[in-house]
Coordinates of C-alpha atoms in Angstrom, one line a residue:
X3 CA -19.0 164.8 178.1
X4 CA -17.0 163.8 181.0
X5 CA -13.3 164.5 181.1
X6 CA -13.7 166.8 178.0
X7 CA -13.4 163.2 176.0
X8 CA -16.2 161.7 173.5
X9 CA -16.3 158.2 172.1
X10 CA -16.7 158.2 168.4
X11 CA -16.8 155.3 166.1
X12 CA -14.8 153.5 168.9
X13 CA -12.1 156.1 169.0
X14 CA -11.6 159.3 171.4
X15 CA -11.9 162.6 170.7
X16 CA -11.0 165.4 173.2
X17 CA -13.6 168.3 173.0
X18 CA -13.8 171.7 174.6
X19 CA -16.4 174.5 174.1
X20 CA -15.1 178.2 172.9
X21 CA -16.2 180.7 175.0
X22 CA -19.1 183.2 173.3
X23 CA -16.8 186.2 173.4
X24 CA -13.9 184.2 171.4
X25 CA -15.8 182.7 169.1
X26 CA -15.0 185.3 166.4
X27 CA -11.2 184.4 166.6
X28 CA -11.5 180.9 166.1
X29 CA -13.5 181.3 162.8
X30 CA -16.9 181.3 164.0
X31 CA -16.6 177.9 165.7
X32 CA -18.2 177.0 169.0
X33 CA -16.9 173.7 169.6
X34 CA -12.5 172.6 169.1
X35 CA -12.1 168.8 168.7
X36 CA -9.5 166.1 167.7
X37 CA -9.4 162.7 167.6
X38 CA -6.8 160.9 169.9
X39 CA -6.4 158.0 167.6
X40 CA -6.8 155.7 170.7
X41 CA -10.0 153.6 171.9
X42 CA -8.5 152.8 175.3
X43 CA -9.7 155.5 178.0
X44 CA -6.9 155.4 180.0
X45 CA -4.7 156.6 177.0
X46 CA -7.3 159.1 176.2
X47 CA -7.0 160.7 179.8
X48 CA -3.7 160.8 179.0
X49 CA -3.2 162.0 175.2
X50 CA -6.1 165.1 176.0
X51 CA -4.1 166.9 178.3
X52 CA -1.1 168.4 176.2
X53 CA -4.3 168.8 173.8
X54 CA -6.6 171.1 176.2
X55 CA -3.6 173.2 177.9
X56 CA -2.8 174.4 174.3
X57 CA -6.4 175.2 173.8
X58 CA -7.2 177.2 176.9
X59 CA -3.3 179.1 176.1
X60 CA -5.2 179.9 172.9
X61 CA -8.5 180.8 174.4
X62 CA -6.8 183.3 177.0
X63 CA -4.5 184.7 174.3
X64 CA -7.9 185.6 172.0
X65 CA -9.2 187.2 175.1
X66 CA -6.5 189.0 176.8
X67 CA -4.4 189.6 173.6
X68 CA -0.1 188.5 173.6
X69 CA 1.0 190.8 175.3
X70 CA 3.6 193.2 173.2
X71 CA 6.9 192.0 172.0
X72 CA 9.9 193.9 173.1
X73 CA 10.7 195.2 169.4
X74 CA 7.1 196.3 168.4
X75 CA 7.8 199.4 167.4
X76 CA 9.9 198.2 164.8
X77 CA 7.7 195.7 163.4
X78 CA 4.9 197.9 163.1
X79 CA 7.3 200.8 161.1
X80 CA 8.5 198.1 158.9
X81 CA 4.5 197.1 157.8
X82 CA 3.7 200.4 157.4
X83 CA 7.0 201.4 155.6
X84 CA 5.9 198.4 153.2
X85 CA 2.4 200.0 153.1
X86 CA 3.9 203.5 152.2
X87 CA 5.8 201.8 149.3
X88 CA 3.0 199.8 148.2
X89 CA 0.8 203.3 147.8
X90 CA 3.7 205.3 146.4
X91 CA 3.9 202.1 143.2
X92 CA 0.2 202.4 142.9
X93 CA 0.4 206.3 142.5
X94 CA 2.8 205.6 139.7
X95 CA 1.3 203.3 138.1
X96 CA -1.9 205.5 137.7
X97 CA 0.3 208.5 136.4
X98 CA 2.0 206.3 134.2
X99 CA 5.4 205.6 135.4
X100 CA 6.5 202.2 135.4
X101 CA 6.8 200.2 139.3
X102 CA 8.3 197.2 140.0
X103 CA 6.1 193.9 140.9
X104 CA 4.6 193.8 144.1
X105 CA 6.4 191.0 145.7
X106 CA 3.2 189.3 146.7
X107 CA 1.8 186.1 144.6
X108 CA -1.9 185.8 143.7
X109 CA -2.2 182.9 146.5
X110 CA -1.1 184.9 148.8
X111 CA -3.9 187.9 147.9
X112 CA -6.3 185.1 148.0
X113 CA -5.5 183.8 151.3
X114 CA -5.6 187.4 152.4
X115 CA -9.1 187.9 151.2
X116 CA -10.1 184.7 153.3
X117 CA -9.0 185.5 156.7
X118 CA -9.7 189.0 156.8
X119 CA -13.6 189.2 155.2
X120 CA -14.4 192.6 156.8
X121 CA -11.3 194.1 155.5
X122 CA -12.5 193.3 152.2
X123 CA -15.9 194.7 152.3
X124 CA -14.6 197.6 153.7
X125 CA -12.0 197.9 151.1
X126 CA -14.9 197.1 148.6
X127 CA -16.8 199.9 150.1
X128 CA -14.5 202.6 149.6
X129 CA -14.1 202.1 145.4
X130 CA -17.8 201.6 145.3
X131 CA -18.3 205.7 146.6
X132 CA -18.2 208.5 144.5
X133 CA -15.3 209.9 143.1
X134 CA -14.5 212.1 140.7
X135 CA -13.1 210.4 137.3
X136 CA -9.9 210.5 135.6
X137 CA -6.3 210.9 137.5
X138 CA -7.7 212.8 140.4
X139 CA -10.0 210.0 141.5
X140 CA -7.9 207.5 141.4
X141 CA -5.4 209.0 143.5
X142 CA -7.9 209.8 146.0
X143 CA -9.1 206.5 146.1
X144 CA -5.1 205.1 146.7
X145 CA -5.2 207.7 149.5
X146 CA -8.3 206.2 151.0
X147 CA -7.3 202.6 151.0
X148 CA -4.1 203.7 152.2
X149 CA -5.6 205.2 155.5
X150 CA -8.2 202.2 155.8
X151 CA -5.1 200.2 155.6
X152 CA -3.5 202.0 158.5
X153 CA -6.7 201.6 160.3
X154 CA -6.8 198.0 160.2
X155 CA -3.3 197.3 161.5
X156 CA -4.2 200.0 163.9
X157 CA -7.2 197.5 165.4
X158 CA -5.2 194.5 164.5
X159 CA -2.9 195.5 167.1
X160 CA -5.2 196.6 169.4
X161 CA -7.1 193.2 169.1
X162 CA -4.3 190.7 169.0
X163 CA -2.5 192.1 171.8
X164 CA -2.7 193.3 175.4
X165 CA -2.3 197.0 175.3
X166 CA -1.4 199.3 178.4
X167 CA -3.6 203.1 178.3
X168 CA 0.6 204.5 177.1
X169 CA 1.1 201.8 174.7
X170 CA -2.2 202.5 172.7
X171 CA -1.2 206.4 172.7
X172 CA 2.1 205.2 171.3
X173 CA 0.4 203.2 168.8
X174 CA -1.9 205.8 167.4
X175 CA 0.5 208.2 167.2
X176 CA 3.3 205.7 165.3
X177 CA -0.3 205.2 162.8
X178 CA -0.4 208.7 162.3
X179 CA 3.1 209.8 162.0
X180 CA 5.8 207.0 162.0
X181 CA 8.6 209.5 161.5
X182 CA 7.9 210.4 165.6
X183 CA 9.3 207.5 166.6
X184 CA 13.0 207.5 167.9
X185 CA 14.6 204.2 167.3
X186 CA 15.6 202.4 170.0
X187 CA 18.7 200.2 170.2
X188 CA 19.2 197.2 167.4
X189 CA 21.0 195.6 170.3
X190 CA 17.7 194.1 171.8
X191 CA 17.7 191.8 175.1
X192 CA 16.0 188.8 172.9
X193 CA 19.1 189.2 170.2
X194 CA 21.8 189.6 173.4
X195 CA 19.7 185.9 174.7
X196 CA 20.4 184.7 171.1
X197 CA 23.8 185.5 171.0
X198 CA 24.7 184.1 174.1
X199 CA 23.1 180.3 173.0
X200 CA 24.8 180.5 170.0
X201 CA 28.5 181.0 172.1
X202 CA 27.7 178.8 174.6
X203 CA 27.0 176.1 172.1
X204 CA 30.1 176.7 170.8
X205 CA 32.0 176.3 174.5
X206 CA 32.8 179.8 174.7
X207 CA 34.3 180.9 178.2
X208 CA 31.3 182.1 180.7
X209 CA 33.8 184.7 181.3
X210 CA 34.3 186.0 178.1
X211 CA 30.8 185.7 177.4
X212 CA 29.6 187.3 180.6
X213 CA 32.3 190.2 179.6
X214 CA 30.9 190.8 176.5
X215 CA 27.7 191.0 176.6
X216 CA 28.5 193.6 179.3
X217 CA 30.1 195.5 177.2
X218 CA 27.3 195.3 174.8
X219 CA 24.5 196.3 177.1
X220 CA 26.5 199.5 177.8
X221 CA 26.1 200.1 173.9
X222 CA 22.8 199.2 173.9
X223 CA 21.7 202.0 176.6
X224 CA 24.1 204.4 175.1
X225 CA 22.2 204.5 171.5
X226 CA 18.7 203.8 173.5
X227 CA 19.6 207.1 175.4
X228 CA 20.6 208.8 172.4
X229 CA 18.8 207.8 169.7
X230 CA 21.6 207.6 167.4
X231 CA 21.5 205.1 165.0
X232 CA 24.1 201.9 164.6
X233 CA 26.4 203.8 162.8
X234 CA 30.3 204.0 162.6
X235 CA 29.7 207.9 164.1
X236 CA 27.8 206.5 166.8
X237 CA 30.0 204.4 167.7
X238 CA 33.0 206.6 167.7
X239 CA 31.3 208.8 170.2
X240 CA 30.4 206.3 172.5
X241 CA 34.2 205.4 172.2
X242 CA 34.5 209.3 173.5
X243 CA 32.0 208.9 176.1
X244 CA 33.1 205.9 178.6
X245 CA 36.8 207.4 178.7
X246 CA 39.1 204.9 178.9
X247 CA 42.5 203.4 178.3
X248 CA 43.0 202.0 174.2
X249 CA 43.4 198.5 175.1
X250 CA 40.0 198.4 176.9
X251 CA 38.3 200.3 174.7
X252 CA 39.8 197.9 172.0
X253 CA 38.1 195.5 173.7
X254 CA 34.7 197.3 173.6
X255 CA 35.2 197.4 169.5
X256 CA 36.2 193.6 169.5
X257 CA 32.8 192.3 171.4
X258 CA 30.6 194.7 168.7
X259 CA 32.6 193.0 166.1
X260 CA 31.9 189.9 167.3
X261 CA 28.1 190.7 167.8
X262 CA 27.8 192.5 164.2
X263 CA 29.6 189.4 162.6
X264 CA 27.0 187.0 164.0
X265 CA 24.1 188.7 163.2
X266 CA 24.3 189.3 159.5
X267 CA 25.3 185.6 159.5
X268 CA 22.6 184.4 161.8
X269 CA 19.8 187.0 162.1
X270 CA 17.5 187.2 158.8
X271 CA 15.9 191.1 160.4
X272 CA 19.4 192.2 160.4
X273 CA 21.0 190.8 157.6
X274 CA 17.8 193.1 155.7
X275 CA 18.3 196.4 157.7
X276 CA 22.1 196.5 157.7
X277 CA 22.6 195.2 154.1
X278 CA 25.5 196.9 152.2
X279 CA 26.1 199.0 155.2
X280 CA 30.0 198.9 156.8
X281 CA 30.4 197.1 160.1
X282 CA 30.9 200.6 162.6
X283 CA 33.0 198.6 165.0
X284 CA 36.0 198.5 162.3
X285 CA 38.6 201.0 161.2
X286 CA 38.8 203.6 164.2
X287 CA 41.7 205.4 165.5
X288 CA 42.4 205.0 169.3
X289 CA 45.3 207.0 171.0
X290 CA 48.1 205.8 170.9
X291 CA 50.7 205.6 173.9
X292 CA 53.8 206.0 172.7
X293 CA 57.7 206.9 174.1
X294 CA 58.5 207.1 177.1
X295 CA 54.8 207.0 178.3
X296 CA 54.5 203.9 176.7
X297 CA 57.9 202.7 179.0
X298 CA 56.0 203.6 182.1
X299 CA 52.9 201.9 181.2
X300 CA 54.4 199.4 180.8
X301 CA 54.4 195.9 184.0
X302 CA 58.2 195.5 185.1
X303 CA 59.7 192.5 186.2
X304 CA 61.3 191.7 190.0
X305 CA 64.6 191.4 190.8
X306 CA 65.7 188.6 192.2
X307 CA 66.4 190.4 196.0
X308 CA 62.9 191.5 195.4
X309 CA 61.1 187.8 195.3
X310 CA 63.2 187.3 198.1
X311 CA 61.7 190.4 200.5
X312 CA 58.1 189.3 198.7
X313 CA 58.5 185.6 199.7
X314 CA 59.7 186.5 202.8
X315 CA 57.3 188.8 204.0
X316 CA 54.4 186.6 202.8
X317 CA 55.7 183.8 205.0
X318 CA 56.3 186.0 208.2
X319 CA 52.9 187.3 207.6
X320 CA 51.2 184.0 208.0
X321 CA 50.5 184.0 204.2
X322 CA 52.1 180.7 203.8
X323 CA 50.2 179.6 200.5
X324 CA 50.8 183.2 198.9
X325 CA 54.7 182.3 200.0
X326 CA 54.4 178.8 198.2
X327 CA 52.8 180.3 195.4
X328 CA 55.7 183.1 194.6
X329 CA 58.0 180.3 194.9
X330 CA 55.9 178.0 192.7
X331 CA 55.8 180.8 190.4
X332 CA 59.6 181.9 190.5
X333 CA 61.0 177.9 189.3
X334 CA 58.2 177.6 186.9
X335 CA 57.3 181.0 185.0
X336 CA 53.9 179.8 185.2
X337 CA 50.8 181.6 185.3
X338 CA 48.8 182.1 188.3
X339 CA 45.6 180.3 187.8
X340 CA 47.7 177.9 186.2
X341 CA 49.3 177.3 189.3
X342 CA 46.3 177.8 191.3
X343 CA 44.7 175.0 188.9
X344 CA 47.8 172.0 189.8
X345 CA 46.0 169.1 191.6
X346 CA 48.1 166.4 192.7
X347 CA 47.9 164.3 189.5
X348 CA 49.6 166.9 187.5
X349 CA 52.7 166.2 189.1
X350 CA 54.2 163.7 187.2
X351 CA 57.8 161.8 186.3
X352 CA 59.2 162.1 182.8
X353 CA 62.1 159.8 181.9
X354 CA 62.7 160.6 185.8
X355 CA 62.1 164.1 186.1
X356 CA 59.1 165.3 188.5
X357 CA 57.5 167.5 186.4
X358 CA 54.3 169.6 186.5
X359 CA 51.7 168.3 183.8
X360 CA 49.7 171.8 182.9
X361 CA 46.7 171.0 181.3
X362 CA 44.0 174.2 182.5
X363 CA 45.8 177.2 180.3
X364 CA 44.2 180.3 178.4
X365 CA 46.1 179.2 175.1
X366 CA 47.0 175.9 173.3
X367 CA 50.3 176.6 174.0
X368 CA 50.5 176.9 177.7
X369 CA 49.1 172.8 177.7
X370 CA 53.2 171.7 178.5
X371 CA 55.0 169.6 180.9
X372 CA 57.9 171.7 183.0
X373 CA 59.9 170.1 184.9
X374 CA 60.2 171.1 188.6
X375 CA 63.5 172.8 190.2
X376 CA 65.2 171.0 192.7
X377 CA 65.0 174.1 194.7
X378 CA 61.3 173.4 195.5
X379 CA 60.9 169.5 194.9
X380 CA 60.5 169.1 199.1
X381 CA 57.7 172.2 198.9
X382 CA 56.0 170.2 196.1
X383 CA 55.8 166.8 198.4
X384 CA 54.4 169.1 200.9
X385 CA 51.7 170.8 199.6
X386 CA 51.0 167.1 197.9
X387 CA 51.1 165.6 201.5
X388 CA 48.8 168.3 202.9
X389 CA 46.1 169.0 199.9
X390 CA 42.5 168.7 201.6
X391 CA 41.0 169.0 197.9
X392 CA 43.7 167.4 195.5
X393 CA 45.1 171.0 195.0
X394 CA 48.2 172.1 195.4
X395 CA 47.6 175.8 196.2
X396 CA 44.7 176.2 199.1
X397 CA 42.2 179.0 198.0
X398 CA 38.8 179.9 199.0
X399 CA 37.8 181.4 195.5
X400 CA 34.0 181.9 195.4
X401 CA 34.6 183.0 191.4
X402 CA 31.2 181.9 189.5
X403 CA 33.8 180.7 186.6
X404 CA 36.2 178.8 188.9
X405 CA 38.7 180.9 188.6
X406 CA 40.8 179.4 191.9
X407 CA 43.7 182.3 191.7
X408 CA 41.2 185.2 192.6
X409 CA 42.3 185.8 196.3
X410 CA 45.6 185.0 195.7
X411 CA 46.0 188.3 192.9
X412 CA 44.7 190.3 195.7
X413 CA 46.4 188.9 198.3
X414 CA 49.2 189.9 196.3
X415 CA 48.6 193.1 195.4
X416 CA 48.2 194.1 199.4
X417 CA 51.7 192.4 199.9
X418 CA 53.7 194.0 196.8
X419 CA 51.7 197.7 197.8
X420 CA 52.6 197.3 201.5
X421 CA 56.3 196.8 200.2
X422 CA 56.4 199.8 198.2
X423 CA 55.7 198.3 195.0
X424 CA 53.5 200.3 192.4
X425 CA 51.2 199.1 189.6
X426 CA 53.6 198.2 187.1
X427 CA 54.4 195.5 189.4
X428 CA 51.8 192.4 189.3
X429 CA 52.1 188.6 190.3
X430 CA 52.9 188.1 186.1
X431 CA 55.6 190.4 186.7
X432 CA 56.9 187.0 188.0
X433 CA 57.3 185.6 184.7
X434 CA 58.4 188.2 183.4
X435 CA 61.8 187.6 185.5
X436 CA 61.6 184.2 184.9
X437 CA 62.0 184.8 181.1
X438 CA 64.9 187.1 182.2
X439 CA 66.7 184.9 184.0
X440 CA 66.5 181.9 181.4
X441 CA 68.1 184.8 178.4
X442 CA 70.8 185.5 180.4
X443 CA 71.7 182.1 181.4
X444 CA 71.4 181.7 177.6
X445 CA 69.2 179.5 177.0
X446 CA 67.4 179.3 173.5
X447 CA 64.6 181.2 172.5
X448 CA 62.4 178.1 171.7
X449 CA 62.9 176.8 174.6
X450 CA 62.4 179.7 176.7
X451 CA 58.9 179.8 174.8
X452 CA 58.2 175.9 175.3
X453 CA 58.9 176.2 179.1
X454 CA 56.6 179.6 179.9
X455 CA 53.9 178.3 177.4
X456 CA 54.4 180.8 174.2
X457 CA 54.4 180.0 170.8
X458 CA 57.8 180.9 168.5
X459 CA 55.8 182.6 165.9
X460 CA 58.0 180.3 163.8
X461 CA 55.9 177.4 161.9
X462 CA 59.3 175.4 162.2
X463 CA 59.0 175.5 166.2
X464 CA 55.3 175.8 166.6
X465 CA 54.3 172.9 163.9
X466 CA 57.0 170.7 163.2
X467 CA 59.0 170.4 166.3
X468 CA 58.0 167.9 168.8
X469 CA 59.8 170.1 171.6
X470 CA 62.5 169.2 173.5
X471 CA 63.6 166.7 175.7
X472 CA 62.5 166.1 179.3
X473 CA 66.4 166.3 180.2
X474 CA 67.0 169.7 177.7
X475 CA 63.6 171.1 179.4
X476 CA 65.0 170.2 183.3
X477 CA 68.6 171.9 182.9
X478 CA 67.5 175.0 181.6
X479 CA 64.9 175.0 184.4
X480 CA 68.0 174.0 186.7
X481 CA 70.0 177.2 185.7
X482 CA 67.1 179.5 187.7
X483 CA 68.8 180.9 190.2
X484 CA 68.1 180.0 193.6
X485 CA 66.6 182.9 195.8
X486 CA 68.2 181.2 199.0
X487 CA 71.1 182.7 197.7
X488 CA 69.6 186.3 196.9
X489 CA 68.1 186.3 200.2
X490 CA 71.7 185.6 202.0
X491 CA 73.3 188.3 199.7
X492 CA 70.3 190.2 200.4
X493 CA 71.2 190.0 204.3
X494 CA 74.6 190.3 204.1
X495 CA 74.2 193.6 202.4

């Protein structure tokens, strides 16, 4: 049979012969074949490949075994938990008290009965011995099958799957006491993979995703460690373990809640062992920072003398893109990466205003047009005239989620340290003064909000308003003070 093909009736079949020691698995049979519901040969070479590679996967899986799944254990305690409950109804019944159904149909028993023959007869052979009548014997007989049960996943086990000298210990033992086994995280590695599809399907941030599942790994190791169980206790002292500030650990709390959400919506095995139990990730206390603590923790804006000595040392430092960038980020109140993010087409004219288009923000809000201060109009034609990548702002970011505005935030933070600044200062303390300067040049709220990227809160504002004008937006932009002039008072002092 050449090529493992054979021409039948004018069509091919591919053929392949089972291997003596597999036989068993494959029902007895010594020879697979299929037709290929083709009579040309060439299509036949073709069409028997997929064909034999599943076959020989097949063949190698009867004779090696799978090897285990990550969550064994707990597939194993759940079948013999089932088993447990199916002897406990059968104990009743036989003393008289009344069981509910089994939840298994008559087909289902039949099909049982024809895949597994030997567990039949052996089943069969265990009523057929002597036992004493009455009560008694009937018991003893539900306690017999039971433990000839719990033999025969034992060997199933052993049989089906590719076993390591630990693993088979493990397995006995979890045959004859399944209460010595310590549960091991819910959180698997295969639900975390799920998880993560399911996100990125949905266009999820890398970022956020990448953070998140960190977060959940730790959790993972923590109740692996432990042993505790996925429990609102467990989770509070977890919380007490990692020791850190409320708003991080709030975000610990927000990437469980996320996690737990999905799986009782998506993941049938959990929907069954946490049903009617609370989500632990909700309702806990976290310290509170409060008074004057709360002051100090606090980020503080500059003063306007301040961006002057900042924008000033940058530039004598040779940090000439850190200095555009502060001064970027004084006229605008933008963000950093969304200033890092500016390529050359998002400077546009509106009604005849140069303005910067921002389109790359972290919130629907912060997609706006602000128009650009005259104070740095001849910077902007600049850093347009001398962009090697379309940028505006030159980085060498290497951040896996293009994140541009990494090396600037700690170029920063060396400059605003050397100067004496502390940690409550940070390159968004920028906007921050921005904000400051625009309330006490009093311009409106609203508009304040429109130009930095925030919503109102106020449906009126954030729904129904179209925003204001290009010539409203450029003369409150206009009234930011010009640091040329802090810098001379600056000197002068």
């Amino acid at each position: 049979m050449a090529n493992n093909l054979e021409l039948q009736g004018g069509t091919y079949h591919v053929r392949l012969a089972i291997p003596a020691d597999v036989q068993q698995t494959f029902g007895g049979r010594r020879v697979l074949s299929q037709t290929l519901m083709t009579g040309v040969h060439q299509e036949a070479l073709d069409r028997r490949l997929p064909i034999l590679a599943t076959w020989k996967a097949q063949i190698k899986i009867a004779r090696e075994g799978k090897p285990l799944p990550e969550d064994w254990q707990d597939n194993l305690l759940s079948g013999l938990h089932e088993l447990e409950s199916l002897k406990r109804n059968r104990k009743l019944n036989i003393i008289g008290e009344p069981t509910p159904p089994l939840p298994v149909s008559e087909s289902e028993v039949e099909a049982f009965k024809t895949d597994h023959p030997e567990v039949v007869a052996l089943l069969e052979w265990i009523v057929d011995q002597e036992w004493d009548n009455g009560i008694e014997g009937d018991l003893r007989i539900q306690e017999a099958l039971h433990q000839a049960f719990k033999k025969t996943i034992q060997r199933g086990f052993s049989s089906m799957h590719r076993l390591s000298l630990d693993e088979h210990k493990e397995l006995e033992e979890l045959i004859k006491n399944p209460k010595s086994y310590a549960p091991k995280s819910p959180i698997t590695k295969a639900r975390l993979a799920e998880f993560r599809t399911f996100r990125e399907k949905r266009n999820i941030a890398t970022k956020t995703i990448d953070q998140q599942q960190s977060k959940l790994e730790k959790l993972s190791a923590y109740l692996t460690k432990t042993g505790k169980a996925l429990d609102f206790d467990a989770i509070s002292s977890w919380l007490d373990s990692i020791n850190l500030a409320s708003k991080t650990l709030t975000q610990y709390l927000l990437a469980g809640n996320v996690f737990w959400k999905w799986a009782m919506k998506h993941d049938s095995r959990w929907r069954v062992d946490y049903k009617d139990k609370a989500n632990p990730f909700e309702e806990h206390d976290l310290p509170k920072v409060r008074g004057r603590d709360r002051v100090d923790a606090q980020r503080k804006d500059f003063t306007l003398d301040e961006l002057s000595k900042l924008h000033s040392a940058a530039a004598s430092t040779g940090l000439y893109a850190l200095a555009d960038l502060i001064l970027l980020g004084t006229y605008t109140g933008a963000r950093i990466e969304e200033l890092c993010q500016l390529k050359k087409n998002n400077v546009i004219v509106v009604d005849d205003i140069p303005s910067f288009d921002i389109t790359d923000s972290k919130t629907k809000a912060g997609i706006r047009v602000v128009p650009i201060h005259p104070a740095i109009i001849g910077i902007v034609k600049r850093l347009m005239d001398e962009s090697m990548d379309e940028h505006l702002i030159p980085t060498n970011s290497r951040s896996k989620y293009g994140i541009r505005s990494d090396p600037m935030v700690k170029a920063f933070g060396r400059l605003k340290t050397s100067l004496g600044f502390g940690p409550d200062r940070v390159f968004h303390s920028i906007r921050k003064t921005v904000i400051t300067q625009l309330v006490r040049a009093n311009v409106q709220g609203p508009l304040i909000a429109e130009l930095v990227g925030h919503e109102t809160g106020l449906v009126t504002f954030d729904v129904y308003s179209q925003g204001a004008t290009a010539l409203q937006k450029f003369e409150a932009v206009a009234k930011l003070p010009d640091l040329k002039q802090a810098k001379r008072a600056v000197e002068g002092a």
